């Protein structure tokens, strides 16, 4: 429960900060994050296809 409260608090701080930033900066930051998540997803998918069955 405490983790959820902290996560929502940080989300509020980030959204408040981005609201005061210029629109071009907000869009650029969003694109960077989207590309980063896309690369991460592709690497994860590729790693699972190669038979990376390690016990965690």
Backbone as JSON, one array per atom type, in Angstrom:
{
  "sequence": "XXXXXXXXXXXXXXXXXXXXXXXXXXXXXXXXXXXXXXXXXXXXXXXXXXXXXXXX",
  "N": [[0.83, -1.19, 0.0], [1.93, 1.2, 0.79], [3.85, 1.5, -1.19], [2.23, 2.01, -3.41], [1.15, 4.51, -2.74], [3.47, 6.09, -2.72], [4.23, 5.8, -5.39], [2.08, 7.06, -6.72], [2.38, 9.62, -5.69], [4.88, 10.36, -6.77], [4.17, 10.25, -9.48], [2.38, 12.39, -9.6], [4.13, 14.51, -9.06], [5.84, 14.39, -11.29], [4.01, 14.81, -13.39], [3.15, 17.36, -12.74], [5.5, 18.78, -13.08], [6.0, 18.4, -15.8], [3.89, 19.72, -16.89], [4.55, 22.36, -16.79], [6.59, 22.56, -18.53], [7.82, 23.32, -21.84], [5.83, 22.5, -24.75], [7.13, 21.22, -26.89], [9.35, 20.06, -25.64], [8.06, 18.26, -23.94], [6.83, 16.52, -25.78], [9.11, 15.53, -27.08], [10.41, 14.24, -24.95], [8.48, 12.3, -24.39], [8.57, 10.82, -26.77], [11.18, 9.8, -26.66], [11.0, 8.13, -24.41], [9.05, 6.34, -25.35], [10.41, 5.11, -27.5], [12.5, 3.92, -26.11], [11.07, 2.08, -24.49], [10.0, 0.52, -26.54], [12.33, -0.61, -27.7], [13.22, -2.07, -25.52], [11.08, -3.91, -25.26], [11.3, -5.31, -27.7], [13.85, -6.47, -27.39], [13.36, -8.13, -25.2], [11.42, -9.87, -26.27], [12.9, -11.02, -28.34], [14.91, -12.28, -26.86], [13.46, -14.21, -25.45], [12.62, -15.87, -27.51], [14.92, -17.12, -28.33], [15.25, -19.17, -26.62], [15.8, -18.67, -23.98], [15.57, -19.97, -21.23], [15.82, -19.6, -18.19], [15.95, -20.4, -14.79], [14.34, -18.49, -12.4]],
  "CA": [[0.0, 0.0, 0.0], [2.83, 2.36, 0.85], [4.45, 1.61, -2.51], [1.24, 2.65, -4.28], [1.07, 5.92, -2.35], [4.69, 6.74, -3.18], [4.18, 5.84, -6.86], [1.13, 8.1, -7.11], [2.98, 10.91, -5.35], [5.89, 10.65, -7.8], [3.46, 10.54, -10.72], [1.88, 13.76, -9.48], [5.26, 15.45, -9.17], [6.3, 14.39, -12.67], [3.0, 15.45, -14.23], [3.17, 18.78, -12.43], [6.7, 19.37, -13.68], [5.89, 18.39, -17.26], [2.86, 20.69, -17.27], [5.18, 23.67, -16.91], [7.63, 22.49, -19.56], [7.31, 23.61, -23.19], [5.19, 21.36, -25.42], [8.12, 20.49, -27.69], [10.14, 19.24, -24.72], [7.19, 17.18, -23.47], [6.69, 15.57, -26.88], [10.41, 14.89, -27.28], [10.63, 13.31, -23.84], [7.56, 11.19, -24.6], [9.09, 9.99, -27.86], [12.36, 9.09, -26.17], [10.52, 7.07, -23.53], [8.37, 5.35, -26.18], [11.43, 4.36, -28.24], [13.2, 3.11, -25.11], [10.21, 0.96, -24.14], [9.92, -0.34, -27.71], [13.58, -1.36, -27.81], [13.2, -3.04, -24.42], [10.13, -4.96, -25.59], [11.88, -6.13, -28.76], [14.94, -7.27, -26.82], [12.75, -9.17, -24.37], [10.79, -10.85, -27.15], [13.97, -11.74, -29.03], [15.58, -13.12, -25.88], [12.61, -15.36, -25.12], [12.54, -16.76, -28.65], [16.17, -17.88, -28.46], [15.25, -20.27, -25.66], [16.39, -18.24, -22.72], [14.77, -20.5, -20.13], [16.61, -19.67, -16.97], [15.09, -20.44, -13.6], [14.49, -17.31, -11.56]],
  "C": [[0.87, 1.26, 0.0], [3.51, 2.59, -0.5], [3.51, 2.33, -3.48], [1.13, 4.14, -3.99], [2.3, 6.68, -2.87], [4.69, 6.85, -4.71], [3.23, 6.93, -7.34], [1.67, 9.49, -6.79], [4.03, 11.31, -6.38], [5.25, 10.96, -9.14], [2.92, 11.97, -10.71], [2.97, 14.79, -9.63], [5.73, 15.54, -10.62], [5.3, 15.09, -13.58], [2.94, 16.95, -13.97], [4.37, 19.47, -13.07], [6.56, 19.44, -15.2], [4.83, 19.39, -17.74], [3.45, 22.09, -17.47], [6.28, 23.71, -17.96], [7.01, 22.85, -20.92], [6.78, 22.33, -23.86], [6.2, 20.56, -26.23], [8.99, 19.59, -26.82], [9.32, 18.05, -24.24], [7.05, 16.1, -24.54], [8.0, 14.82, -27.11], [10.69, 13.87, -26.17], [9.72, 12.09, -23.97], [8.04, 10.25, -25.7], [10.31, 9.18, -27.43], [11.94, 7.91, -25.29], [9.84, 5.96, -24.35], [9.37, 4.49, -26.96], [12.17, 3.43, -27.28], [12.36, 1.89, -24.73], [10.06, 0.0, -25.31], [11.16, -1.2, -27.88], [13.63, -2.43, -26.71], [12.27, -4.21, -24.73], [10.67, -5.88, -26.68], [13.01, -7.02, -28.25], [14.4, -8.4, -25.96], [12.14, -10.26, -25.23], [11.85, -11.69, -27.87], [14.68, -12.69, -28.08], [14.77, -14.35, -25.51], [12.52, -16.34, -26.27], [13.79, -17.62, -28.79], [16.24, -19.02, -27.45], [15.93, -19.91, -24.36], [15.55, -18.68, -21.54], [15.66, -20.67, -18.91], [15.66, -19.62, -15.78], [15.38, -19.23, -12.73], [14.03, -17.63, -10.16]]
}
